[in-house]
PDB file of C-alpha atoms in Angstrom:
ATOM      1  CA  UNK A1358      -9.082   4.548 -39.367  1.00 55.00           C
ATOM      2  CA  UNK A1359      -8.259   8.124 -38.351  1.00 58.00           C
ATOM      3  CA  UNK A1360      -9.557   9.340 -35.067  1.00 61.00           C
ATOM      4  CA  UNK A1361      -9.427  12.652 -33.262  1.00 69.00           C
ATOM      5  CA  UNK A1362      -8.622  10.793 -30.038  1.00 67.00           C
ATOM      6  CA  UNK A1363      -4.992  10.772 -28.869  1.00 63.00           C
ATOM      7  CA  UNK A1364      -2.996   7.575 -29.127  1.00 62.00           C
ATOM      8  CA  UNK A1365      -1.953   6.536 -25.614  1.00 58.00           C
ATOM      9  CA  UNK A1366       0.670   3.869 -25.072  1.00 62.00           C
ATOM     10  CA  UNK A1367       1.860   2.273 -21.822  1.00 60.00           C
ATOM     11  CA  UNK A1368       5.504   3.282 -21.383  1.00 60.00           C
ATOM     12  CA  UNK A1369       6.268   1.338 -18.229  1.00 65.00           C
ATOM     13  CA  UNK A1370       5.250   0.561 -14.701  1.00 71.00           C
ATOM     14  CA  UNK A1371       6.758   2.010 -11.535  1.00 72.00           C
ATOM     15  CA  UNK A1372       6.438   0.236  -8.202  1.00 68.00           C
ATOM     16  CA  UNK A1373       7.439   1.246  -4.695  1.00 67.00           C
ATOM     17  CA  UNK A1374      10.781  -0.179  -3.642  1.00 66.00           C
ATOM     18  CA  UNK A1375      12.092  -1.537  -0.318  1.00 59.00           C
ATOM     19  CA  UNK A1376      11.183   0.809   2.522  1.00 60.00           C
ATOM     20  CA  UNK A1377       8.773   2.693   0.223  1.00 55.00           C
ATOM     21  CA  UNK A1378       6.239  -0.133   0.466  1.00 53.00           C
ATOM     22  CA  UNK A1379       3.732   1.636   2.721  1.00 59.00           C
ATOM     23  CA  UNK A1380       0.640   1.248   0.566  1.00 60.00           C
ATOM     24  CA  UNK A1381       0.446   4.969  -0.246  1.00 74.00           C
ATOM     25  CA  UNK A1382       2.937   5.102  -3.130  1.00 76.00           C
ATOM     26  CA  UNK A1383       1.190   6.941  -5.949  1.00 76.00           C
ATOM     27  CA  UNK A1384      -1.398   8.784  -3.897  1.00 80.00           C
ATOM     28  CA  UNK A1385      -0.416  11.881  -5.869  1.00 86.00           C
ATOM     29  CA  UNK A1386       1.005  12.117  -9.395  1.00 85.00           C
ATOM     30  CA  UNK A1387       2.215  14.970 -11.553  1.00 87.00           C
ATOM     31  CA  UNK A1388       3.360  14.717 -15.152  1.00 81.00           C
ATOM     32  CA  UNK A1389       5.113  17.720 -16.682  1.00 76.00           C
ATOM     33  CA  UNK A1390       3.959  19.588 -19.773  1.00 71.00           C
ATOM     34  CA  UNK A1391       6.059  17.494 -22.162  1.00 71.00           C
ATOM     35  CA  UNK A1392       5.235  14.151 -20.539  1.00 73.00           C
ATOM     36  CA  UNK A1393       8.870  13.315 -19.910  1.00 76.00           C
ATOM     37  CA  UNK A1394       9.019  13.918 -16.167  1.00 81.00           C
ATOM     38  CA  UNK A1395       6.900  12.299 -13.462  1.00 84.00           C
ATOM     39  CA  UNK A1396       6.670  13.028  -9.726  1.00 87.00           C
ATOM     40  CA  UNK A1397       5.025  10.476  -7.454  1.00 86.00           C
ATOM     41  CA  UNK A1398       3.877  11.451  -3.978  1.00 86.00           C
ATOM     42  CA  UNK A1399       3.471   9.023  -1.112  1.00 83.00           C
ATOM     43  CA  UNK A1400       2.972   9.052   2.642  1.00 79.00           C
ATOM     44  CA  UNK A1401       5.959  11.025   3.965  1.00 82.00           C
ATOM     45  CA  UNK A1402       8.048  11.291   0.781  1.00 81.00           C
ATOM     46  CA  UNK A1403       8.138  11.928  -2.960  1.00 84.00           C
ATOM     47  CA  UNK A1404      10.145  10.457  -5.844  1.00 83.00           C
ATOM     48  CA  UNK A1405      10.781  11.819  -9.332  1.00 83.00           C
ATOM     49  CA  UNK A1406      11.445  10.013 -12.623  1.00 81.00           C
ATOM     50  CA  UNK A1407      12.703  10.974 -16.087  1.00 80.00           C
ATOM     51  CA  UNK A1408      11.347   9.332 -19.218  1.00 76.00           C
ATOM     52  CA  UNK A1409      14.308   7.749 -21.015  1.00 70.00           C
ATOM     53  CA  UNK A1410      13.568   7.368 -24.698  1.00 66.00           C
ATOM     54  CA  UNK A1411      15.395   4.440 -26.314  1.00 63.00           C
ATOM     55  CA  UNK A1412      15.312   3.450 -30.004  1.00 66.00           C
ATOM     56  CA  UNK A1413      12.937   0.530 -29.451  1.00 65.00           C
ATOM     57  CA  UNK A1414      11.712   1.099 -25.911  1.00 67.00           C
ATOM     58  CA  UNK A1415      11.107   3.775 -23.282  1.00 73.00           C
ATOM     59  CA  UNK A1416      11.248   3.691 -19.510  1.00 75.00           C
ATOM     60  CA  UNK A1417      11.049   5.958 -16.495  1.00 78.00           C
ATOM     61  CA  UNK A1418      14.285   6.110 -14.482  1.00 82.00           C
ATOM     62  CA  UNK A1419      14.769   7.709 -11.025  1.00 84.00           C
ATOM     63  CA  UNK A1420      15.759  11.376 -11.054  1.00 85.00           C
ATOM     64  CA  UNK A1421      17.846  12.261  -8.050  1.00 84.00           C
ATOM     65  CA  UNK A1422      17.275  11.388  -4.445  1.00 85.00           C
ATOM     66  CA  UNK A1423      14.103  10.436  -2.590  1.00 86.00           C
ATOM     67  CA  UNK A1424      12.722  13.602  -0.927  1.00 87.00           C
ATOM     68  CA  UNK A1425      11.613  12.829   2.628  1.00 86.00           C
ATOM     69  CA  UNK A1426       9.505  15.138   4.766  1.00 84.00           C
ATOM     70  CA  UNK A1427      10.507  16.261   8.232  1.00 81.00           C
ATOM     71  CA  UNK A1428       8.808  14.871  11.321  1.00 74.00           C
ATOM     72  CA  UNK A1429       7.078  18.246  11.778  1.00 70.00           C
ATOM     73  CA  UNK A1430       5.427  17.790   8.353  1.00 68.00           C
ATOM     74  CA  UNK A1431       3.251  15.030   9.744  1.00 68.00           C
ATOM     75  CA  UNK A1432       2.129  12.086   7.668  1.00 67.00           C
ATOM     76  CA  UNK A1433       0.722  14.174   4.832  1.00 82.00           C
ATOM     77  CA  UNK A1434       4.042  15.265   3.300  1.00 85.00           C
ATOM     78  CA  UNK A1435       3.871  14.182  -0.339  1.00 86.00           C
ATOM     79  CA  UNK A1436       0.088  13.984  -0.421  1.00 85.00           C
ATOM     80  CA  UNK A1437       0.077  16.567  -3.224  1.00 85.00           C
ATOM     81  CA  UNK A1438       2.891  17.076  -5.745  1.00 88.00           C
ATOM     82  CA  UNK A1439       3.325  19.266  -8.823  1.00 85.00           C
ATOM     83  CA  UNK A1440       6.058  19.487 -11.436  1.00 85.00           C
ATOM     84  CA  UNK A1441       7.091  21.956 -14.073  1.00 78.00           C
ATOM     85  CA  UNK A1442       9.961  23.557 -15.893  1.00 72.00           C
ATOM     86  CA  UNK A1443      10.868  27.220 -15.835  1.00 64.00           C
ATOM     87  CA  UNK A1444      10.447  29.099 -19.097  1.00 59.00           C
ATOM     88  CA  UNK A1445      13.399  31.230 -20.211  1.00 56.00           C
ATOM     89  CA  UNK A1446      13.366  33.646 -23.130  1.00 53.00           C
ATOM     90  CA  UNK A1447      15.586  32.600 -25.998  1.00 54.00           C
ATOM     91  CA  UNK A1448      17.656  34.823 -28.271  1.00 53.00           C
ATOM     92  CA  UNK A1449      16.145  33.099 -31.331  1.00 52.00           C
ATOM     93  CA  UNK A1450      13.381  35.298 -32.824  1.00 50.00           C
ATOM     94  CA  UNK A1451      11.390  32.251 -33.944  1.00 51.00           C
ATOM     95  CA  UNK A1452      11.789  30.543 -30.541  1.00 50.00           C
ATOM     96  CA  UNK A1453       9.940  32.592 -27.904  1.00 46.00           C
ATOM     97  CA  UNK A1454      11.135  30.465 -24.982  1.00 45.00           C
ATOM     98  CA  UNK A1455      13.016  27.337 -23.958  1.00 46.00           C
ATOM     99  CA  UNK A1456      12.299  25.023 -21.054  1.00 47.00           C
ATOM    100  CA  UNK A1457      14.943  24.789 -18.375  1.00 61.00           C
ATOM    101  CA  UNK A1458      15.368  23.935 -14.688  1.00 75.00           C
ATOM    102  CA  UNK A1459      13.011  21.163 -13.556  1.00 84.00           C
ATOM    103  CA  UNK A1460      11.146  22.141 -10.379  1.00 86.00           C
ATOM    104  CA  UNK A1461       8.705  20.378  -8.100  1.00 89.00           C
ATOM    105  CA  UNK A1462       6.390  21.453  -5.303  1.00 89.00           C
ATOM    106  CA  UNK A1463       5.535  19.072  -2.468  1.00 90.00           C
ATOM    107  CA  UNK A1464       2.812  19.939   0.004  1.00 90.00           C
ATOM    108  CA  UNK A1465       2.451  19.078   3.641  1.00 89.00           C
ATOM    109  CA  UNK A1466      -1.106  20.114   4.643  1.00 89.00           C
ATOM    110  CA  UNK A1467      -0.744  18.763   8.227  1.00 87.00           C
ATOM    111  CA  UNK A1468       2.355  20.853   8.998  1.00 88.00           C
ATOM    112  CA  UNK A1469       2.245  22.891  12.233  1.00 88.00           C
ATOM    113  CA  UNK A1470      -1.176  21.868  13.576  1.00 87.00           C
ATOM    114  CA  UNK A1471      -2.731  21.901  10.126  1.00 89.00           C
ATOM    115  CA  UNK A1472      -1.451  25.292   8.956  1.00 90.00           C
ATOM    116  CA  UNK A1473       0.143  23.500   6.022  1.00 90.00           C
ATOM    117  CA  UNK A1474       3.107  24.352   3.847  1.00 90.00           C
ATOM    118  CA  UNK A1475       4.508  23.819   0.369  1.00 91.00           C
ATOM    119  CA  UNK A1476       8.193  23.097  -0.244  1.00 90.00           C
ATOM    120  CA  UNK A1477       9.824  23.925  -3.576  1.00 90.00           C
ATOM    121  CA  UNK A1478      12.770  22.000  -5.033  1.00 90.00           C
ATOM    122  CA  UNK A1479      14.908  22.415  -8.122  1.00 88.00           C
ATOM    123  CA  UNK A1480      16.845  19.602  -9.764  1.00 86.00           C
ATOM    124  CA  UNK A1481      20.620  20.051 -10.007  1.00 84.00           C
ATOM    125  CA  UNK A1482      21.625  18.135 -13.132  1.00 79.00           C
ATOM    126  CA  UNK A1483      25.321  18.506 -12.254  1.00 83.00           C
ATOM    127  CA  UNK A1484      24.907  16.903  -8.817  1.00 86.00           C
ATOM    128  CA  UNK A1485      21.842  14.795  -9.723  1.00 84.00           C
ATOM    129  CA  UNK A1486      20.017  15.813  -6.525  1.00 87.00           C
ATOM    130  CA  UNK A1487      16.978  17.856  -5.534  1.00 89.00           C
ATOM    131  CA  UNK A1488      17.815  21.082  -3.724  1.00 90.00           C
ATOM    132  CA  UNK A1489      15.451  23.408  -1.842  1.00 90.00           C
ATOM    133  CA  UNK A1490      14.645  26.240  -4.210  1.00 86.00           C
ATOM    134  CA  UNK A1491      13.001  28.913  -2.094  1.00 88.00           C
ATOM    135  CA  UNK A1492      11.634  29.476   1.383  1.00 92.00           C
ATOM    136  CA  UNK A1493       8.651  27.247   2.221  1.00 91.00           C
ATOM    137  CA  UNK A1494       5.215  28.758   1.659  1.00 91.00           C
ATOM    138  CA  UNK A1495       3.311  28.376   4.934  1.00 92.00           C
ATOM    139  CA  UNK A1496      -0.348  28.732   5.854  1.00 92.00           C
ATOM    140  CA  UNK A1497      -1.309  31.299   8.457  1.00 92.00           C
ATOM    141  CA  UNK A1498      -4.160  29.661  10.362  1.00 93.00           C
ATOM    142  CA  UNK A1499      -4.294  26.388  12.316  1.00 91.00           C
ATOM    143  CA  UNK A1500      -6.415  23.814  10.516  1.00 89.00           C
ATOM    144  CA  UNK A1501      -6.233  25.721   7.212  1.00 89.00           C
ATOM    145  CA  UNK A1502      -4.416  22.825   5.539  1.00 88.00           C
ATOM    146  CA  UNK A1503      -2.723  25.089   3.010  1.00 88.00           C
ATOM    147  CA  UNK A1504      -1.328  23.043   0.131  1.00 88.00           C
ATOM    148  CA  UNK A1505      -4.205  20.638  -0.460  1.00 87.00           C
ATOM    149  CA  UNK A1506      -4.002  21.669  -4.119  1.00 87.00           C
ATOM    150  CA  UNK A1507      -0.681  22.618  -5.726  1.00 87.00           C
ATOM    151  CA  UNK A1508       0.167  23.507  -9.323  1.00 84.00           C
ATOM    152  CA  UNK A1509       3.186  24.843 -11.169  1.00 80.00           C
ATOM    153  CA  UNK A1510       2.508  26.677 -14.404  1.00 72.00           C
ATOM    154  CA  UNK A1511       5.004  27.779 -17.039  1.00 60.00           C
TER     155      UNK A1511
END
């Protein structure tokens, strides 16, 4: 029977590992536009995963290093995460853009007496690590908690 509802299938399960077992793993999730990249926020850190498509199976595999907040970020680093890819114009007339350069934003609303900040990272596929992408975006007023909601749009 045809239905207008999307067909959703469980691809895999991801659990916290070793020292990540703090009970907050998964408090924030972000899936990119194509559904092939997942960022999971937790108390004090964030992890990213690629969707590996296999002929008869699919699974999420770690992408790069675990990103850990600084002590000054407080316990809320990773409480909100966002992911996205940068759009680049293509030379193909029928292809208006291509997706390139995976980026993530990780917020730390408790930073600096609650001013809050958002850190931006870009994945280096050559080195397979996350690198800071730009200067942190910081809130201006104590208690503001900037970064309680973060999004990356193409």
